[in-house]
N, CA and C atoms as an extended XYZ file, in Angstrom:
357
Properties=species:S:1:pos:R:3:atomname:S:1:resname:S:1:resid:I:1 pbc="F F F"
N       -29.355       10.891       -5.717 N   MET     1
C       -28.392       11.770       -6.340 CA  MET     1
C       -28.725       11.902       -7.820 C   MET     1
N       -28.480       13.067       -8.367 N   PRO     2
C       -28.773       13.247       -9.794 CA  PRO     2
C       -27.803       12.450      -10.665 C   PRO     2
N       -28.308       11.991      -11.822 N   LYS     3
C       -27.467       11.220      -12.732 CA  LYS     3
C       -26.518       12.152      -13.464 C   LYS     3
N       -25.252       11.750      -13.568 N   ARG     4
C       -24.230       12.555      -14.234 CA  ARG     4
C       -23.601       11.744      -15.364 C   ARG     4
N       -22.987       12.456      -16.300 N   ASP     5
C       -22.333       11.788      -17.421 CA  ASP     5
C       -20.831       11.656      -17.213 C   ASP     5
N       -20.313       12.135      -16.114 N   ASN     6
C       -18.871       12.108      -15.862 CA  ASN     6
C       -18.388       10.706      -15.524 C   ASN     6
N       -17.182       10.411      -16.008 N   LYS     7
C       -16.525        9.144      -15.697 CA  LYS     7
C       -15.117        9.464      -15.241 C   LYS     7
N       -14.603        8.645      -14.306 N   MET     8
C       -13.277        8.919      -13.768 CA  MET     8
C       -12.506        7.629      -13.570 C   MET     8
N       -11.226        7.679      -13.910 N   GLY     9
C       -10.315        6.578      -13.626 CA  GLY     9
C        -9.350        7.039      -12.552 C   GLY     9
N        -8.980        6.145      -11.635 N   VAL    10
C        -8.115        6.508      -10.525 CA  VAL    10
C        -6.915        5.565      -10.492 C   VAL    10
N        -5.720        6.159      -10.457 N   ASP    11
C        -4.476        5.403      -10.328 CA  ASP    11
C        -3.926        5.661       -8.931 C   ASP    11
N        -3.787        4.597       -8.143 N   LEU    12
C        -3.285        4.737       -6.778 CA  LEU    12
C        -1.768        4.763       -6.777 C   LEU    12
N        -1.197        5.516       -5.828 N   GLY    13
C         0.253        5.611       -5.749 CA  GLY    13
C         0.731        5.779       -4.324 C   GLY    13
N         2.046        5.723       -4.134 N   LEU    14
C         2.622        5.884       -2.806 CA  LEU    14
C         3.041        7.332       -2.544 C   LEU    14
N         3.620        7.993       -3.542 N   LYS    15
C         4.048        9.385       -3.346 CA  LYS    15
C         2.831       10.298       -3.270 C   LYS    15
N         1.931       10.158       -4.216 N   SER    16
C         0.662       10.869       -4.143 CA  SER    16
C        -0.419        9.817       -3.934 C   SER    16
N        -1.448       10.178       -3.183 N   PHE    17
C        -2.485        9.214       -2.832 CA  PHE    17
C        -3.145        8.640       -4.078 C   PHE    17
N        -3.530        9.532       -4.986 N   ALA    18
C        -4.201        9.090       -6.207 CA  ALA    18
C        -4.018       10.137       -7.302 C   ALA    18
N        -4.038        9.650       -8.539 N   ILE    19
C        -4.018       10.524       -9.702 CA  ILE    19
C        -5.232       10.150      -10.532 C   ILE    19
N        -6.085       11.132      -10.798 N   THR    20
C        -7.311       10.857      -11.537 CA  THR    20
C        -7.069       10.968      -13.033 C   THR    20
N        -8.016       10.486      -13.810 N   SER    21
C        -7.897       10.557      -15.265 CA  SER    21
C        -8.005       11.998      -15.757 C   SER    21
N        -8.513       12.897      -14.924 N   ASP    22
C        -8.588       14.315      -15.279 CA  ASP    22
C        -7.235       15.001      -15.121 C   ASP    22
N        -6.264       14.311      -14.519 N   GLY    23
C        -4.953       14.894      -14.277 CA  GLY    23
C        -4.814       15.482      -12.882 C   GLY    23
N        -5.863       15.382      -12.080 N   GLU    24
C        -5.826       15.905      -10.707 CA  GLU    24
C        -5.009       14.962       -9.822 C   GLU    24
N        -4.112       15.540       -9.046 N   THR    25
C        -3.290       14.759       -8.126 CA  THR    25
C        -3.760       15.013       -6.709 C   THR    25
N        -4.079       13.951       -5.993 N   ILE    26
C        -4.489       14.053       -4.593 CA  ILE    26
C        -3.295       13.634       -3.753 C   ILE    26
N        -2.778       14.568       -2.979 N   GLU    27
C        -1.573       14.308       -2.191 CA  GLU    27
C        -1.871       13.403       -1.004 C   GLU    27
N        -0.867       12.640       -0.611 N   ASN    28
C        -0.968       11.757        0.543 CA  ASN    28
C        -0.609       12.563        1.800 C   ASN    28
N        -1.509       12.678        2.773 N   PRO    29
C        -1.223       13.509        3.950 CA  PRO    29
C        -0.185       12.933        4.906 C   PRO    29
N         0.096       11.634        4.865 N   LYS    30
C         1.125       10.978        5.682 CA  LYS    30
C         0.996       11.307        7.171 C   LYS    30
N        -0.119       10.935        7.734 N   TYR    31
C        -0.380       11.226        9.142 CA  TYR    31
C         0.552       10.470       10.074 C   TYR    31
N         0.892        9.224        9.746 N   LEU    32
C         1.771        8.430       10.611 CA  LEU    32
C         3.164        9.034       10.673 C   LEU    32
N         3.702        9.443        9.531 N   ARG    33
C         5.054       10.020        9.489 CA  ARG    33
C         5.127       11.299       10.326 C   ARG    33
N         4.042       12.064       10.323 N   LYS    34
C         4.020       13.308       11.097 CA  LYS    34
C         3.963       13.036       12.599 C   LYS    34
N         3.412       11.905       12.997 N   SER    35
C         3.241       11.584       14.419 CA  SER    35
C         4.275       10.594       14.937 C   SER    35
N         5.217       10.178       14.097 N   GLU    36
C         6.152        9.128       14.479 CA  GLU    36
C         7.000        9.465       15.702 C   GLU    36
N         7.523       10.685       15.773 N   LYS    37
C         8.383       11.055       16.904 CA  LYS    37
C         7.603       11.015       18.210 C   LYS    37
N         6.412       11.568       18.192 N   ARG    38
C         5.573       11.564       19.396 CA  ARG    38
C         5.213       10.135       19.795 C   ARG    38
N         4.872        9.318       18.816 N   LEU    39
C         4.522        7.925       19.083 CA  LEU    39
C         5.714        7.161       19.674 C   LEU    39
N         6.900        7.376       19.125 N   ALA    40
C         8.090        6.704       19.635 CA  ALA    40
C         8.369        7.109       21.074 C   ALA    40
N         8.197        8.387       21.389 N   LYS    41
C         8.424        8.864       22.753 CA  LYS    41
C         7.425        8.244       23.725 C   LYS    41
N         6.168        8.214       23.333 N   LEU    42
C         5.140        7.639       24.202 CA  LEU    42
C         5.368        6.138       24.411 C   LEU    42
N         5.758        5.434       23.368 N   GLN    43
C         6.003        3.999       23.502 CA  GLN    43
C         7.227        3.719       24.373 C   GLN    43
N         8.239        4.583       24.264 N   LYS    44
C         9.424        4.415       25.102 CA  LYS    44
C         9.068        4.669       26.571 C   LYS    44
N         8.265        5.716       26.810 N   ASP    45
C         7.818        6.001       28.176 CA  ASP    45
C         7.022        4.828       28.745 C   ASP    45
N         6.173        4.254       27.910 N   TRP    46
C         5.332        3.129       28.324 CA  TRP    46
C         6.195        1.915       28.687 C   TRP    46
N         7.214        1.655       27.876 N   SER    47
C         8.045        0.470       28.117 CA  SER    47
C         8.876        0.597       29.389 C   SER    47
N         9.135        1.801       29.840 N   ARG    48
C         9.959        2.019       31.028 CA  ARG    48
C         9.173        1.917       32.336 C   ARG    48
N         7.858        1.913       32.232 N   LYS    49
C         7.039        1.844       33.448 CA  LYS    49
C         7.015        0.420       33.990 C   LYS    49
N         6.860        0.320       35.279 N   LYS    50
C         6.814       -0.981       35.951 CA  LYS    50
C         5.515       -1.695       35.586 C   LYS    50
N         5.625       -2.973       35.243 N   LYS    51
C         4.445       -3.738       34.837 CA  LYS    51
C         3.444       -3.820       35.976 C   LYS    51
N         2.175       -3.605       35.609 N   GLY    52
C         1.096       -3.689       36.589 CA  GLY    52
C         0.823       -2.387       37.311 C   GLY    52
N         1.613       -1.337       37.047 N   SER    53
C         1.420       -0.079       37.767 CA  SER    53
C         0.353        0.782       37.099 C   SER    53
N        -0.159        1.718       37.852 N   THR    54
C        -1.167        2.652       37.340 CA  THR    54
C        -0.548        3.567       36.286 C   THR    54
N         0.696        3.963       36.498 N   ASN    55
C         1.358        4.840       35.530 CA  ASN    55
C         1.568        4.131       34.192 C   ASN    55
N         1.818        2.823       34.224 N   ARG    56
C         1.964        2.064       32.988 CA  ARG    56
C         0.627        2.013       32.255 C   ARG    56
N        -0.447        1.867       32.984 N   TYR    57
C        -1.783        1.858       32.393 CA  TYR    57
C        -2.073        3.199       31.722 C   TYR    57
N        -1.717        4.296       32.403 N   LYS    58
C        -1.936        5.633       31.840 CA  LYS    58
C        -1.099        5.835       30.573 C   LYS    58
N         0.138        5.356       30.611 N   ALA    59
C         1.009        5.485       29.442 CA  ALA    59
C         0.467        4.680       28.271 C   ALA    59
N        -0.081        3.492       28.561 N   ARG    60
C        -0.670        2.668       27.502 CA  ARG    60
C        -1.854        3.375       26.863 C   ARG    60
N        -2.649        4.060       27.680 N   LEU    61
C        -3.793        4.805       27.151 CA  LEU    61
C        -3.339        5.946       26.239 C   LEU    61
N        -2.232        6.608       26.592 N   LYS    62
C        -1.719        7.687       25.740 CA  LYS    62
C        -1.303        7.160       24.373 C   LYS    62
N        -0.649        6.016       24.365 N   VAL    63
C        -0.238        5.401       23.095 CA  VAL    63
C        -1.474        5.021       22.280 C   VAL    63
N        -2.454        4.437       22.934 N   ALA    64
C        -3.686        4.017       22.249 CA  ALA    64
C        -4.436        5.216       21.676 C   ALA    64
N        -4.465        6.325       22.421 N   LYS    65
C        -5.158        7.523       21.941 CA  LYS    65
C        -4.477        8.104       20.706 C   LYS    65
N        -3.145        8.081       20.689 N   LEU    66
C        -2.435        8.594       19.512 CA  LEU    66
C        -2.687        7.697       18.302 C   LEU    66
N        -2.680        6.380       18.495 N   HIS    67
C        -3.001        5.463       17.393 CA  HIS    67
C        -4.423        5.715       16.884 C   HIS    67
N        -5.341        5.936       17.804 N   GLU    68
C        -6.732        6.195       17.409 CA  GLU    68
C        -6.846        7.511       16.650 C   GLU    68
N        -6.094        8.515       17.059 N   LYS    69
C        -6.121        9.800       16.374 CA  LYS    69
C        -5.627        9.655       14.937 C   LYS    69
N        -4.537        8.909       14.750 N   ILE    70
C        -4.009        8.676       13.409 CA  ILE    70
C        -5.039        7.930       12.563 C   ILE    70
N        -5.679        6.942       13.147 N   ARG    71
C        -6.708        6.163       12.445 CA  ARG    71
C        -7.877        7.051       12.027 C   ARG    71
N        -8.321        7.915       12.940 N   ASN    72
C        -9.434        8.810       12.639 CA  ASN    72
C        -9.065        9.828       11.566 C   ASN    72
N        -7.820       10.312       11.579 N   GLN    73
C        -7.380       11.256       10.551 CA  GLN    73
C        -7.413       10.591        9.175 C   GLN    73
N        -6.923        9.349        9.110 N   ARG    74
C        -6.936        8.619        7.838 CA  ARG    74
C        -8.359        8.403        7.341 C   ARG    74
N        -9.228        7.959        8.234 N   GLN    75
C       -10.609        7.684        7.837 CA  GLN    75
C       -11.315        8.952        7.373 C   GLN    75
N       -11.060       10.069        8.033 N   ASP    76
C       -11.666       11.336        7.644 CA  ASP    76
C       -11.203       11.741        6.253 C   ASP    76
N        -9.895       11.617        6.006 N   PHE    77
C        -9.346       11.951        4.694 CA  PHE    77
C        -9.968       11.074        3.607 C   PHE    77
N       -10.008        9.763        3.845 N   LEU    78
C       -10.563        8.837        2.860 CA  LEU    78
C       -12.036        9.113        2.600 C   LEU    78
N       -12.766        9.431        3.658 N   HIS    79
C       -14.196        9.712        3.509 CA  HIS    79
C       -14.413       10.972        2.674 C   HIS    79
N       -13.640       12.009        2.938 N   LYS    80
C       -13.790       13.260        2.189 CA  LYS    80
C       -13.446       13.073        0.716 C   LYS    80
N       -12.358       12.361        0.441 N   VAL    81
C       -11.948       12.147       -0.948 CA  VAL    81
C       -12.968       11.286       -1.693 C   VAL    81
N       -13.394       10.180       -1.067 N   SER    82
C       -14.333        9.278       -1.745 CA  SER    82
C       -15.690        9.930       -1.966 C   SER    82
N       -16.186       10.674       -0.992 N   SER    83
C       -17.490       11.317       -1.180 CA  SER    83
C       -17.420       12.418       -2.238 C   SER    83
N       -16.286       13.102       -2.354 N   LYS    84
C       -16.117       14.113       -3.412 CA  LYS    84
C       -16.157       13.444       -4.781 C   LYS    84
N       -15.439       12.300       -4.910 N   MET    85
C       -15.433       11.575       -6.181 CA  MET    85
C       -16.822       11.073       -6.541 C   MET    85
N       -17.536       10.550       -5.557 N   ILE    86
C       -18.871       10.006       -5.801 CA  ILE    86
C       -19.845       11.101       -6.213 C   ILE    86
N       -19.757       12.255       -5.581 N   ASN    87
C       -20.674       13.352       -5.895 CA  ASN    87
C       -20.436       13.936       -7.278 C   ASN    87
N       -19.211       13.855       -7.784 N   GLU    88
C       -18.887       14.486       -9.064 CA  GLU    88
C       -18.970       13.535      -10.257 C   GLU    88
N       -19.011       12.224      -10.037 N   ASN    89
C       -18.928       11.276      -11.140 CA  ASN    89
C       -20.003       10.203      -11.053 C   ASN    89
N       -20.366        9.681      -12.235 N   GLN    90
C       -21.327        8.588      -12.312 CA  GLN    90
C       -20.609        7.243      -12.246 C   GLN    90
N       -19.444        7.155      -12.913 N   VAL    91
C       -18.681        5.915      -12.957 CA  VAL    91
C       -17.263        6.194      -12.462 C   VAL    91
N       -16.774        5.350      -11.557 N   ILE    92
C       -15.408        5.471      -11.050 CA  ILE    92
C       -14.723        4.131      -11.249 C   ILE    92
N       -13.561        4.153      -11.906 N   VAL    93
C       -12.802        2.938      -12.175 CA  VAL    93
C       -11.463        3.048      -11.450 C   VAL    93
N       -11.155        2.030      -10.632 N   MET    94
C        -9.884        2.015       -9.899 CA  MET    94
C        -9.108        0.775      -10.274 C   MET    94
N        -7.781        0.876      -10.140 N   GLU    95
C        -6.961       -0.295      -10.444 CA  GLU    95
C        -7.114       -1.333       -9.340 C   GLU    95
N        -7.006       -2.582       -9.720 N   ASP    96
C        -7.140       -3.686       -8.780 CA  ASP    96
C        -5.757       -4.076       -8.282 C   ASP    96
N        -5.510       -3.930       -6.996 N   LEU    97
C        -4.206       -4.229       -6.417 CA  LEU    97
C        -4.318       -5.364       -5.408 C   LEU    97
N        -3.288       -6.176       -5.328 N   ARG    98
C        -3.207       -7.235       -4.318 CA  ARG    98
C        -2.427       -6.678       -3.131 C   ARG    98
N        -3.139       -5.943       -2.291 N   VAL    99
C        -2.510       -5.240       -1.176 CA  VAL    99
C        -1.894       -6.216       -0.192 C   VAL    99
N        -2.549       -7.324        0.049 N   LYS   100
C        -2.043       -8.301        1.006 CA  LYS   100
C        -0.661       -8.809        0.596 C   LYS   100
N        -0.478       -9.087       -0.692 N   ASN   101
C         0.813       -9.549       -1.181 CA  ASN   101
C         1.851       -8.428       -1.162 C   ASN   101
N         1.426       -7.210       -1.463 N   MET   102
C         2.349       -6.077       -1.479 CA  MET   102
C         2.831       -5.734       -0.069 C   MET   102
N         2.023       -6.026        0.936 N   MET   103
C         2.401       -5.741        2.321 CA  MET   103
C         3.514       -6.660        2.806 C   MET   103
N         3.768       -7.738        2.103 N   LYS   104
C         4.833       -8.665        2.486 CA  LYS   104
C         6.217       -8.097        2.168 C   LYS   104
N         6.278       -7.094        1.308 N   ASN   105
C         7.544       -6.452        0.978 CA  ASN   105
C         7.915       -5.490        2.115 C   ASN   105
N         8.982       -5.753        2.864 N   PRO   106
C         9.300       -4.924        4.024 CA  PRO   106
C         9.670       -3.485        3.685 C   PRO   106
N        10.110       -3.235        2.452 N   LYS   107
C        10.485       -1.876        2.071 CA  LYS   107
C         9.266       -1.024        1.725 C   LYS   107
N         8.174       -1.663        1.347 N   LEU   108
C         6.974       -0.931        0.943 CA  LEU   108
C         5.844       -0.991        1.962 C   LEU   108
N         5.911       -1.893        2.916 N   ALA   109
C         4.776       -2.155        3.799 CA  ALA   109
C         4.324       -0.923        4.570 C   ALA   109
N         5.255       -0.170        5.130 N   LYS   110
C         4.890        1.011        5.915 CA  LYS   110
C         4.227        2.075        5.033 C   LYS   110
N         4.783        2.303        3.856 N   ALA   111
C         4.220        3.299        2.939 CA  ALA   111
C         2.834        2.893        2.461 C   ALA   111
N         2.652        1.596        2.183 N   ILE   112
C         1.341        1.116        1.730 CA  ILE   112
C         0.307        1.237        2.825 C   ILE   112
N         0.668        0.867        4.050 N   SER   113
C        -0.298        0.974        5.144 CA  SER   113
C        -0.629        2.426        5.457 C   SER   113
N         0.329        3.318        5.221 N   GLU   114
C         0.092        4.736        5.469 CA  GLU   114
C        -0.873        5.340        4.459 C   GLU   114
N        -0.844        4.828        3.228 N   VAL   115
C        -1.741        5.317        2.191 CA  VAL   115
C        -3.144        4.779        2.374 C   VAL   115
N        -3.289        3.710        3.161 N   SER   116
C        -4.594        3.118        3.497 CA  SER   116
C        -5.294        2.515        2.283 C   SER   116
N        -4.581        1.755        1.511 N   TRP   117
C        -5.209        1.079        0.380 CA  TRP   117
C        -6.140       -0.011        0.832 C   TRP   117
N        -5.873       -0.628        1.944 N   SER   118
C        -6.654       -1.786        2.353 CA  SER   118
C        -7.849       -1.445        3.232 C   SER   118
N        -8.065       -0.201        3.556 N   LEU   119
C        -9.224        0.142        4.396 CA  LEU   119
C       -10.502        0.091        3.616 C   LEU   119
């Protein structure tokens, strides 16, 4: 990659995914929140099936596929954002957060995991 003189600082947040030193705000897509109703319905359907049945196995696969879809959406978003930052800047500085300790707070844990700070 060609050498660039650009430098960037990144502030991570919960409402917006990140705010750069240039003033650019990267919004958080919140994939889990958008899929929550569907996920709850699938999990409820799964729990109602008789243990050991073929239908319960199929329901479990539906839940797993939705979780995988959410995971893939997050990874795609993170990959696109990080590769854009890398291509445009020579130096990137991010704040150091103790995500493991922050996840212990029950009011923030879901929002933090949704932003994918620990991936």
